[in-house]
């Protein structure tokens, strides 16, 4: 079954609005909410138009007065055009604003670099007190919306645009706790978001057929980061590979490398978008394939790294640190 994460968010929010009068949905003319939805939500829905900085300022003011705003805009605009308002009005004041950012990563691929969000995770995870979450499917999105009601401080949720497949059976998603989707002692594959997580699961299947067992982690929360789960998985492994729909700098790969450098030094390969603006025209699926954010690239990266290590005659890393 395929379902868009942004639609899962929209549909799960309405019953929460009915049960919690302190909630309010603030829109920026995204097109996600139609007239019927607005009428049902009543005075708990407000469309402020295409004015992202103002949107964040209004949300901060409402949160300071006891409301819990769910703010809707595109990820590219939330984390660039409205960043100052998020930093100063929301994060600095530790306000419970839920920034629901659609069209994350390459989801707006057809609209070009102005609408693609390949820096948002790097930007948001450095803001003090900001929780940063990337649901991998619709069910996780619904769970995170519900959990956000008991979350202190601000929240950034990266959502997609089009329907994506549901993950296979997995532990219930919990903000701040990575999901272990597969166990293996040779390598660790860590990812976030629908396409990267599915690619890592597919890569693990291929690697298993080649005698390489991989642990697959869905690192859906970039802040607070689940150091314990990552370190536990990485310690017995000879390699950690990250895959994300984001520039290689500053996002999940950066968080993994920073964590392991301090807690469990391990070789980390960061796979993601190359260090340039997108110069290819196409939709999300085309761009994901064109820039090789795929299971095939993960398998090649693992095999190349392990084969190079074997040819060099290096001592097993576990022996070096024991």
CSV table of N, CA and C in Angstrom, one decimal, residues 94-259:
chain,number,residue,atom,x,y,z
A,94,UNK,N,11.9,28.4,22.9
A,94,UNK,CA,11.5,27.0,23.3
A,94,UNK,C,10.0,26.8,23.2
A,95,UNK,N,9.4,27.3,22.1
A,95,UNK,CA,7.9,27.3,22.0
A,95,UNK,C,7.5,26.0,21.2
A,96,UNK,N,6.3,25.4,21.6
A,96,UNK,CA,5.8,24.2,21.0
A,96,UNK,C,5.2,24.4,19.7
A,97,UNK,N,5.9,24.8,18.7
A,97,UNK,CA,5.4,25.0,17.3
A,97,UNK,C,5.8,23.7,16.6
A,98,UNK,N,4.9,23.1,15.8
A,98,UNK,CA,5.1,21.9,15.0
A,98,UNK,C,5.2,22.4,13.6
A,99,UNK,N,6.5,22.4,13.0
A,99,UNK,CA,6.7,22.8,11.6
A,99,UNK,C,6.6,21.6,10.7
A,100,UNK,N,5.5,21.5,10.0
A,100,UNK,CA,5.2,20.3,9.2
A,100,UNK,C,5.6,20.7,7.7
A,101,UNK,N,6.8,20.3,7.3
A,101,UNK,CA,7.4,20.7,6.1
A,101,UNK,C,7.3,19.7,5.0
A,102,UNK,N,6.5,20.0,4.0
A,102,UNK,CA,6.2,19.1,2.9
A,102,UNK,C,7.2,19.3,1.8
A,103,UNK,N,7.2,18.4,0.8
A,103,UNK,CA,8.1,18.4,-0.3
A,103,UNK,C,9.6,18.4,0.1
A,104,UNK,N,9.9,17.5,1.1
A,104,UNK,CA,11.3,17.4,1.6
A,104,UNK,C,12.1,16.7,0.6
A,105,UNK,N,13.5,17.0,0.6
A,105,UNK,CA,14.4,16.3,-0.3
A,105,UNK,C,14.1,16.7,-1.7
A,106,UNK,N,14.0,15.7,-2.5
A,106,UNK,CA,13.8,15.9,-4.0
A,106,UNK,C,12.3,15.8,-4.4
A,107,UNK,N,11.4,15.8,-3.4
A,107,UNK,CA,10.0,15.6,-3.6
A,107,UNK,C,9.4,16.6,-4.6
A,108,UNK,N,10.0,17.8,-4.6
A,108,UNK,CA,9.6,18.9,-5.6
A,108,UNK,C,10.6,18.9,-6.7
A,109,UNK,N,11.1,17.8,-7.1
A,109,UNK,CA,12.1,17.7,-8.2
A,109,UNK,C,11.7,18.4,-9.5
A,110,UNK,N,10.4,18.3,-9.8
A,110,UNK,CA,10.0,18.9,-11.1
A,110,UNK,C,9.9,20.4,-11.0
A,111,UNK,N,10.1,21.0,-9.9
A,111,UNK,CA,10.1,22.5,-9.7
A,111,UNK,C,11.5,23.1,-9.7
A,112,UNK,N,12.5,22.2,-9.6
A,112,UNK,CA,13.9,22.7,-9.7
A,112,UNK,C,14.5,23.1,-8.3
A,113,UNK,N,15.7,23.6,-8.3
A,113,UNK,CA,16.5,23.8,-7.1
A,113,UNK,C,15.8,24.8,-6.1
A,114,UNK,N,15.0,25.7,-6.6
A,114,UNK,CA,14.3,26.7,-5.7
A,114,UNK,C,13.4,26.0,-4.8
A,115,UNK,N,12.8,24.9,-5.2
A,115,UNK,CA,11.8,24.2,-4.3
A,115,UNK,C,12.3,22.9,-3.7
A,116,UNK,N,13.5,22.5,-4.0
A,116,UNK,CA,14.1,21.3,-3.5
A,116,UNK,C,14.8,21.6,-2.1
A,117,UNK,N,14.5,20.7,-1.2
A,117,UNK,CA,15.1,20.9,0.2
A,117,UNK,C,16.1,19.9,0.5
A,118,UNK,N,17.4,20.2,0.2
A,118,UNK,CA,18.5,19.3,0.4
A,118,UNK,C,19.4,19.8,1.5
A,119,UNK,N,19.0,20.8,2.2
A,119,UNK,CA,19.8,21.4,3.3
A,119,UNK,C,19.1,21.4,4.6
A,120,UNK,N,17.8,21.1,4.6
A,120,UNK,CA,16.9,21.3,5.7
A,120,UNK,C,17.3,20.6,7.0
A,121,UNK,N,17.7,19.3,6.8
A,121,UNK,CA,18.1,18.6,8.0
A,121,UNK,C,19.3,19.1,8.7
A,122,UNK,N,20.3,19.5,7.9
A,122,UNK,CA,21.5,20.2,8.4
A,122,UNK,C,21.2,21.4,9.2
A,123,UNK,N,20.3,22.2,8.6
A,123,UNK,CA,19.9,23.5,9.2
A,123,UNK,C,19.2,23.3,10.5
A,124,UNK,N,18.2,22.5,10.5
A,124,UNK,CA,17.3,22.4,11.6
A,124,UNK,C,17.9,21.6,12.8
A,125,UNK,N,18.8,20.7,12.5
A,125,UNK,CA,19.3,19.9,13.6
A,125,UNK,C,20.4,20.6,14.5
A,126,UNK,N,20.8,21.8,14.0
A,126,UNK,CA,21.8,22.5,14.8
A,126,UNK,C,21.1,23.6,15.7
A,127,UNK,N,19.8,23.7,15.5
A,127,UNK,CA,19.1,24.7,16.4
A,127,UNK,C,18.8,24.1,17.8
A,128,UNK,N,19.3,24.8,18.8
A,128,UNK,CA,19.1,24.2,20.2
A,128,UNK,C,17.6,23.9,20.5
A,129,UNK,N,17.4,22.7,21.0
A,129,UNK,CA,16.1,22.4,21.4
A,129,UNK,C,15.1,21.9,20.4
A,130,UNK,N,15.5,22.0,19.1
A,130,UNK,CA,14.7,21.6,18.0
A,130,UNK,C,14.7,20.1,17.8
A,131,UNK,N,13.5,19.4,17.9
A,131,UNK,CA,13.4,18.0,17.5
A,131,UNK,C,13.2,17.9,16.0
A,132,UNK,N,13.9,17.0,15.4
A,132,UNK,CA,13.9,16.9,13.9
A,132,UNK,C,13.6,15.4,13.6
A,133,UNK,N,12.5,15.2,12.8
A,133,UNK,CA,12.0,13.9,12.5
A,133,UNK,C,11.7,13.8,11.0
A,134,UNK,N,12.1,12.6,10.5
A,134,UNK,CA,11.8,12.3,9.1
A,134,UNK,C,11.1,10.9,9.0
A,135,UNK,N,9.8,11.0,8.9
A,135,UNK,CA,9.0,9.7,8.8
A,135,UNK,C,9.3,9.0,7.5
A,136,UNK,N,9.4,7.6,7.6
A,136,UNK,CA,9.7,6.8,6.4
A,136,UNK,C,8.4,6.4,5.7
A,137,UNK,N,7.3,6.5,6.4
A,137,UNK,CA,6.0,6.1,5.7
A,137,UNK,C,4.8,6.8,6.4
A,138,UNK,N,3.6,6.5,5.9
A,138,UNK,CA,2.4,7.2,6.4
A,138,UNK,C,2.2,6.8,7.9
A,139,UNK,N,2.3,5.5,8.2
A,139,UNK,CA,2.0,5.1,9.6
A,139,UNK,C,2.9,5.8,10.6
A,140,UNK,N,4.2,5.9,10.3
A,140,UNK,CA,5.1,6.6,11.2
A,140,UNK,C,4.7,8.1,11.3
A,141,UNK,N,4.3,8.7,10.2
A,141,UNK,CA,3.8,10.1,10.3
A,141,UNK,C,2.7,10.2,11.3
A,142,UNK,N,1.7,9.4,11.2
A,142,UNK,CA,0.6,9.4,12.1
A,142,UNK,C,1.0,9.3,13.5
A,143,UNK,N,1.9,8.3,13.8
A,143,UNK,CA,2.4,8.1,15.1
A,143,UNK,C,3.2,9.3,15.6
A,144,UNK,N,4.0,10.0,14.8
A,144,UNK,CA,4.7,11.2,15.3
A,144,UNK,C,3.8,12.4,15.5
A,145,UNK,N,2.8,12.5,14.7
A,145,UNK,CA,1.8,13.6,15.0
A,145,UNK,C,1.2,13.4,16.4
A,146,UNK,N,0.8,12.2,16.6
A,146,UNK,CA,0.1,11.9,17.9
A,146,UNK,C,1.1,12.1,19.1
A,147,UNK,N,2.4,11.7,18.9
A,147,UNK,CA,3.4,11.8,20.0
A,147,UNK,C,3.8,13.2,20.2
A,148,UNK,N,3.6,14.1,19.2
A,148,UNK,CA,4.1,15.5,19.3
A,148,UNK,C,3.2,16.2,20.3
A,149,UNK,N,2.1,15.7,20.7
A,149,UNK,CA,1.2,16.4,21.7
A,149,UNK,C,1.9,16.5,23.0
A,150,UNK,N,2.7,15.5,23.3
A,150,UNK,CA,3.4,15.5,24.6
A,150,UNK,C,4.9,15.9,24.5
A,151,UNK,N,5.2,16.5,23.4
A,151,UNK,CA,6.6,16.9,23.2
A,151,UNK,C,6.8,18.4,23.7
A,152,UNK,N,7.9,18.6,24.4
A,152,UNK,CA,8.2,19.9,24.8
A,152,UNK,C,9.0,20.6,23.7
A,153,UNK,N,8.8,21.9,23.5
A,153,UNK,CA,9.6,22.6,22.6
A,153,UNK,C,9.2,22.4,21.1
A,154,UNK,N,10.0,23.0,20.2
A,154,UNK,CA,9.6,23.0,18.8
A,154,UNK,C,10.0,21.7,18.1
A,155,UNK,N,9.3,21.4,17.0
A,155,UNK,CA,9.4,20.2,16.2
A,155,UNK,C,9.4,20.5,14.8
A,156,UNK,N,10.4,19.9,14.0
A,156,UNK,CA,10.4,19.9,12.6
A,156,UNK,C,10.2,18.5,12.0
A,157,UNK,N,9.2,18.4,11.2
A,157,UNK,CA,8.9,17.1,10.5
A,157,UNK,C,9.0,17.2,9.0
A,158,UNK,N,9.9,16.4,8.5
A,158,UNK,CA,10.1,16.5,7.0
A,158,UNK,C,9.1,15.5,6.3
A,159,UNK,N,8.3,16.0,5.5
A,159,UNK,CA,7.3,15.2,4.8
A,159,UNK,C,7.5,15.2,3.3
A,160,UNK,N,6.9,14.2,2.6
A,160,UNK,CA,7.1,14.1,1.2
A,160,UNK,C,5.9,14.8,0.4
A,161,UNK,N,5.8,14.4,-0.8
A,161,UNK,CA,4.7,14.9,-1.7
A,161,UNK,C,3.8,13.8,-2.2
A,162,UNK,N,4.4,12.8,-2.9
A,162,UNK,CA,3.7,11.8,-3.5
A,162,UNK,C,3.6,10.5,-2.6
A,163,UNK,N,2.7,9.6,-2.9
A,163,UNK,CA,2.6,8.3,-2.1
A,163,UNK,C,3.9,7.5,-2.2
A,164,UNK,N,4.2,6.9,-1.1
A,164,UNK,CA,5.4,6.0,-1.1
A,164,UNK,C,5.0,4.8,-0.3
A,165,UNK,N,5.7,3.7,-0.6
A,165,UNK,CA,5.3,2.4,0.1
A,165,UNK,C,5.4,2.4,1.6
A,166,UNK,N,4.6,1.6,2.2
A,166,UNK,CA,4.7,1.4,3.7
A,166,UNK,C,5.9,0.5,3.9
A,167,UNK,N,6.6,0.7,5.1
A,167,UNK,CA,7.7,-0.2,5.5
A,167,UNK,C,7.2,-1.5,5.8
A,168,UNK,N,8.0,-2.6,5.7
A,168,UNK,CA,7.7,-3.9,6.2
A,168,UNK,C,7.4,-3.8,7.8
A,169,UNK,N,6.9,-4.9,8.3
A,169,UNK,CA,6.7,-4.9,9.8
A,169,UNK,C,7.9,-4.5,10.5
A,170,UNK,N,7.7,-3.6,11.5
A,170,UNK,CA,8.9,-3.0,12.3
A,170,UNK,C,8.4,-2.6,13.6
A,171,UNK,N,9.3,-2.4,14.6
A,171,UNK,CA,8.9,-1.9,15.9
A,171,UNK,C,8.2,-0.6,15.8
A,172,UNK,N,7.2,-0.3,16.6
A,172,UNK,CA,6.5,0.9,16.6
A,172,UNK,C,7.4,2.1,16.6
A,173,UNK,N,7.2,3.1,15.7
A,173,UNK,CA,8.1,4.3,15.7
A,173,UNK,C,7.9,5.2,16.9
A,174,UNK,N,9.0,5.6,17.5
A,174,UNK,CA,8.9,6.5,18.7
A,174,UNK,C,9.9,7.6,18.4
A,175,UNK,N,9.5,8.8,18.6
A,175,UNK,CA,10.4,9.9,18.4
A,175,UNK,C,11.6,9.8,19.4
A,176,UNK,N,12.8,9.9,18.8
A,176,UNK,CA,14.0,9.8,19.6
A,176,UNK,C,14.6,8.4,19.7
A,177,UNK,N,13.9,7.4,19.1
A,177,UNK,CA,14.4,6.0,19.2
A,177,UNK,C,14.4,5.4,17.8
A,178,UNK,N,15.7,5.1,17.4
A,178,UNK,CA,15.8,4.5,16.0
A,178,UNK,C,15.1,3.1,15.9
A,179,UNK,N,14.7,2.8,14.7
A,179,UNK,CA,14.1,1.5,14.5
A,179,UNK,C,15.1,0.5,13.9
A,180,UNK,N,15.3,-0.6,14.5
A,180,UNK,CA,16.2,-1.6,13.9
A,180,UNK,C,15.3,-2.5,13.1
A,181,UNK,N,15.5,-2.4,11.8
A,181,UNK,CA,14.6,-3.1,10.8
A,181,UNK,C,15.2,-4.5,10.4
A,182,UNK,N,16.5,-4.7,10.7
A,182,UNK,CA,17.2,-5.9,10.4
A,182,UNK,C,18.4,-6.0,11.2
A,183,UNK,N,18.8,-7.2,11.6
A,183,UNK,CA,20.0,-7.4,12.4
A,183,UNK,C,21.1,-8.1,11.6
A,184,UNK,N,22.3,-7.7,11.7
A,184,UNK,CA,23.5,-8.3,11.1
A,184,UNK,C,24.8,-7.8,11.7
A,185,UNK,N,25.8,-8.6,11.8
A,185,UNK,CA,27.0,-8.2,12.5
A,185,UNK,C,28.1,-7.6,11.6
A,186,UNK,N,28.0,-7.6,10.3
A,186,UNK,CA,29.1,-7.3,9.4
A,186,UNK,C,29.1,-5.8,9.1
A,187,UNK,N,28.0,-5.2,8.7
A,187,UNK,CA,28.0,-3.8,8.4
A,187,UNK,C,26.7,-3.2,8.9
A,188,UNK,N,26.6,-1.9,9.0
A,188,UNK,CA,25.4,-1.1,9.4
A,188,UNK,C,25.0,-0.2,8.3
A,189,UNK,N,23.7,-0.3,7.9
A,189,UNK,CA,23.2,0.6,6.9
A,189,UNK,C,22.2,1.5,7.6
A,190,UNK,N,22.4,2.8,7.7
A,190,UNK,CA,21.6,3.8,8.4
A,190,UNK,C,21.0,4.8,7.4
A,191,UNK,N,19.7,5.0,7.5
A,191,UNK,CA,19.1,5.9,6.6
A,191,UNK,C,17.9,6.6,7.2
A,192,UNK,N,17.3,7.5,6.5
A,192,UNK,CA,16.0,8.2,7.0
A,192,UNK,C,15.2,8.6,5.7
A,193,UNK,N,13.9,8.6,5.9
A,193,UNK,CA,13.1,8.9,4.7
A,193,UNK,C,12.7,7.7,3.9
A,194,UNK,N,11.6,7.8,3.2
A,194,UNK,CA,11.0,6.7,2.5
A,194,UNK,C,11.9,6.0,1.5
A,195,UNK,N,12.4,6.7,0.5
A,195,UNK,CA,13.3,6.0,-0.5
A,195,UNK,C,14.6,5.5,0.1
A,196,UNK,N,15.3,6.2,0.9
A,196,UNK,CA,16.6,5.7,1.4
A,196,UNK,C,16.4,4.5,2.3
A,197,UNK,N,15.3,4.5,3.2
A,197,UNK,CA,15.1,3.3,4.0
A,197,UNK,C,14.8,2.1,3.2
A,198,UNK,N,13.9,2.2,2.2
A,198,UNK,CA,13.6,1.1,1.4
A,198,UNK,C,14.8,0.6,0.6
A,199,UNK,N,15.6,1.5,0.2
A,199,UNK,CA,16.8,1.2,-0.6
A,199,UNK,C,17.8,0.4,0.3
A,200,UNK,N,17.9,0.8,1.6
A,200,UNK,CA,18.8,0.0,2.5
A,200,UNK,C,18.3,-1.4,2.8
A,201,UNK,N,17.0,-1.5,2.9
A,201,UNK,CA,16.4,-2.8,3.1
A,201,UNK,C,16.7,-3.7,1.9
A,202,UNK,N,16.5,-3.2,0.7
A,202,UNK,CA,16.8,-4.0,-0.5
A,202,UNK,C,18.2,-4.3,-0.6
A,203,UNK,N,19.1,-3.4,-0.2
A,203,UNK,CA,20.5,-3.6,-0.3
A,203,UNK,C,20.9,-4.7,0.7
A,204,UNK,N,20.3,-4.7,1.9
A,204,UNK,CA,20.6,-5.8,2.9
A,204,UNK,C,20.3,-7.2,2.3
A,205,UNK,N,19.2,-7.3,1.6
A,205,UNK,CA,18.8,-8.5,1.0
A,205,UNK,C,19.9,-9.0,0.0
A,206,UNK,N,20.3,-8.1,-0.8
A,206,UNK,CA,21.4,-8.5,-1.8
A,206,UNK,C,22.7,-8.9,-1.1
A,207,UNK,N,23.1,-8.1,-0.1
A,207,UNK,CA,24.3,-8.4,0.6
A,207,UNK,C,24.2,-9.7,1.3
A,208,UNK,N,23.1,-10.0,1.9
A,208,UNK,CA,22.9,-11.3,2.6
A,208,UNK,C,23.2,-12.5,1.6
A,209,UNK,N,22.7,-12.3,0.3
A,209,UNK,CA,23.0,-13.3,-0.7
A,209,UNK,C,24.4,-13.5,-1.0
A,210,UNK,N,25.2,-12.5,-0.7
A,210,UNK,CA,26.7,-12.5,-0.9
A,210,UNK,C,27.5,-12.8,0.4
A,211,UNK,N,26.8,-13.2,1.4
A,211,UNK,CA,27.4,-13.6,2.6
A,211,UNK,C,27.8,-12.5,3.6
A,212,UNK,N,27.2,-11.3,3.4
A,212,UNK,CA,27.4,-10.1,4.2
A,212,UNK,C,26.1,-9.8,4.9
A,213,UNK,N,26.1,-9.8,6.2
A,213,UNK,CA,24.9,-9.6,7.0
A,213,UNK,C,24.9,-8.1,7.5
A,214,UNK,N,23.8,-7.4,7.2
A,214,UNK,CA,23.8,-6.0,7.6
A,214,UNK,C,22.7,-5.7,8.6
A,215,UNK,N,23.0,-4.9,9.5
A,215,UNK,CA,22.0,-4.2,10.4
A,215,UNK,C,21.4,-3.0,9.6
A,216,UNK,N,20.1,-2.9,9.6
A,216,UNK,CA,19.5,-1.8,8.9
A,216,UNK,C,18.8,-0.9,10.0
A,217,UNK,N,19.2,0.3,10.1
A,217,UNK,CA,18.6,1.2,11.1
A,217,UNK,C,17.8,2.3,10.3
A,218,UNK,N,16.6,2.5,10.8
A,218,UNK,CA,15.8,3.7,10.3
A,218,UNK,C,16.0,4.8,11.4
A,219,UNK,N,16.9,5.7,11.1
A,219,UNK,CA,17.3,6.8,12.0
A,219,UNK,C,16.4,8.0,11.7
A,220,UNK,N,15.1,7.8,12.0
A,220,UNK,CA,14.1,8.8,11.7
A,220,UNK,C,14.2,10.0,12.5
A,221,UNK,N,14.8,10.0,13.6
A,221,UNK,CA,14.9,11.2,14.5
A,221,UNK,C,16.4,11.7,14.4
A,222,UNK,N,16.6,12.8,13.8
A,222,UNK,CA,18.0,13.3,13.8
A,222,UNK,C,18.3,14.1,15.0
A,223,UNK,N,17.3,14.6,15.7
A,223,UNK,CA,17.5,15.3,17.0
A,223,UNK,C,16.3,15.1,17.9
A,224,UNK,N,16.4,14.6,19.1
A,224,UNK,CA,17.5,14.0,19.7
A,224,UNK,C,18.0,12.7,19.1
A,225,UNK,N,19.3,12.6,18.9
A,225,UNK,CA,19.8,11.4,18.1
A,225,UNK,C,20.0,10.2,19.1
A,226,UNK,N,19.6,9.1,18.5
A,226,UNK,CA,19.7,7.8,19.3
A,226,UNK,C,21.1,7.3,19.3
A,227,UNK,N,22.0,7.8,20.1
A,227,UNK,CA,23.3,7.4,20.1
A,227,UNK,C,23.5,5.9,20.5
A,228,UNK,N,22.7,5.5,21.5
A,228,UNK,CA,22.8,4.2,22.1
A,228,UNK,C,22.6,3.1,21.0
A,229,UNK,N,21.5,3.2,20.3
A,229,UNK,CA,21.2,2.2,19.2
A,229,UNK,C,22.3,2.2,18.2
A,230,UNK,N,22.7,3.3,17.7
A,230,UNK,CA,23.7,3.4,16.7
A,230,UNK,C,25.0,2.8,17.1
A,231,UNK,N,25.5,3.2,18.3
A,231,UNK,CA,26.8,2.7,18.8
A,231,UNK,C,26.7,1.2,19.0
A,232,UNK,N,25.6,0.7,19.6
A,232,UNK,CA,25.5,-0.7,19.8
A,232,UNK,C,25.6,-1.5,18.5
A,233,UNK,N,25.0,-1.0,17.5
A,233,UNK,CA,25.0,-1.7,16.2
A,233,UNK,C,26.4,-1.5,15.5
A,234,UNK,N,27.1,-0.4,15.7
A,234,UNK,CA,28.3,-0.1,15.0
A,234,UNK,C,29.5,-0.8,15.6
A,235,UNK,N,29.5,-1.1,16.9
A,235,UNK,CA,30.7,-1.7,17.6
A,235,UNK,C,31.2,-3.0,17.0
A,236,UNK,N,30.3,-4.0,16.7
A,236,UNK,CA,30.8,-5.2,16.1
A,236,UNK,C,31.0,-5.1,14.6
A,237,UNK,N,30.6,-4.0,13.9
A,237,UNK,CA,30.7,-3.9,12.5
A,237,UNK,C,32.0,-3.3,12.0
A,238,UNK,N,32.3,-3.6,10.8
A,238,UNK,CA,33.6,-3.1,10.2
A,238,UNK,C,33.3,-1.8,9.4
A,239,UNK,N,32.0,-1.5,9.1
A,239,UNK,CA,31.7,-0.4,8.2
A,239,UNK,C,30.3,0.1,8.6
A,240,UNK,N,30.1,1.4,8.5
A,240,UNK,CA,28.7,2.0,8.6
A,240,UNK,C,28.5,2.8,7.3
A,241,UNK,N,27.4,2.6,6.7
A,241,UNK,CA,27.0,3.3,5.5
A,241,UNK,C,25.7,4.1,5.7
A,242,UNK,N,25.7,5.4,5.4
A,242,UNK,CA,24.5,6.2,5.5
A,242,UNK,C,24.0,6.5,4.1
A,243,UNK,N,22.7,6.6,4.0
A,243,UNK,CA,22.0,7.0,2.7
A,243,UNK,C,20.9,7.9,3.1
A,244,UNK,N,20.9,9.1,2.4
A,244,UNK,CA,19.9,10.1,2.6
A,244,UNK,C,19.6,10.9,1.4
A,245,UNK,N,18.3,11.4,1.3
A,245,UNK,CA,17.9,12.3,0.3
A,245,UNK,C,18.2,13.7,0.7
A,246,UNK,N,19.5,14.1,0.7
A,246,UNK,CA,20.0,15.3,1.3
A,246,UNK,C,21.4,15.4,0.8
A,247,UNK,N,22.0,16.6,0.8
A,247,UNK,CA,23.4,16.8,0.5
A,247,UNK,C,24.2,16.0,1.6
A,248,UNK,N,25.3,15.5,1.2
A,248,UNK,CA,26.1,14.6,2.1
A,248,UNK,C,26.6,15.3,3.4
A,249,UNK,N,26.7,16.6,3.3
A,249,UNK,CA,27.1,17.4,4.4
A,249,UNK,C,26.0,17.8,5.4
A,250,UNK,N,26.2,17.5,6.7
A,250,UNK,CA,25.4,18.1,7.7
A,250,UNK,C,24.1,17.4,8.0
A,251,UNK,N,23.7,16.4,7.2
A,251,UNK,CA,22.4,15.7,7.5
A,251,UNK,C,22.6,14.5,8.4
A,252,UNK,N,22.0,13.4,8.0
A,252,UNK,CA,22.1,12.1,8.7
A,252,UNK,C,23.6,11.6,8.8
A,253,UNK,N,24.2,11.7,7.6
A,253,UNK,CA,25.6,11.2,7.6
A,253,UNK,C,26.5,12.0,8.5
A,254,UNK,N,26.3,13.3,8.6
A,254,UNK,CA,27.0,14.1,9.5
A,254,UNK,C,26.8,13.7,11.0
A,255,UNK,N,25.5,13.5,11.3
A,255,UNK,CA,25.1,13.1,12.7
A,255,UNK,C,25.7,11.8,13.0
A,256,UNK,N,25.7,10.8,12.1
A,256,UNK,CA,26.3,9.5,12.4
A,256,UNK,C,27.8,9.6,12.6
A,257,UNK,N,28.5,10.3,11.7
A,257,UNK,CA,29.9,10.5,11.7
A,257,UNK,C,30.4,11.2,13.0
A,258,UNK,N,29.7,12.2,13.4
A,258,UNK,CA,30.0,12.9,14.6
A,258,UNK,C,29.8,12.0,15.8
A,259,UNK,N,28.7,11.3,15.9
A,259,UNK,CA,28.5,10.4,17.0
A,259,UNK,C,29.5,9.3,17.2
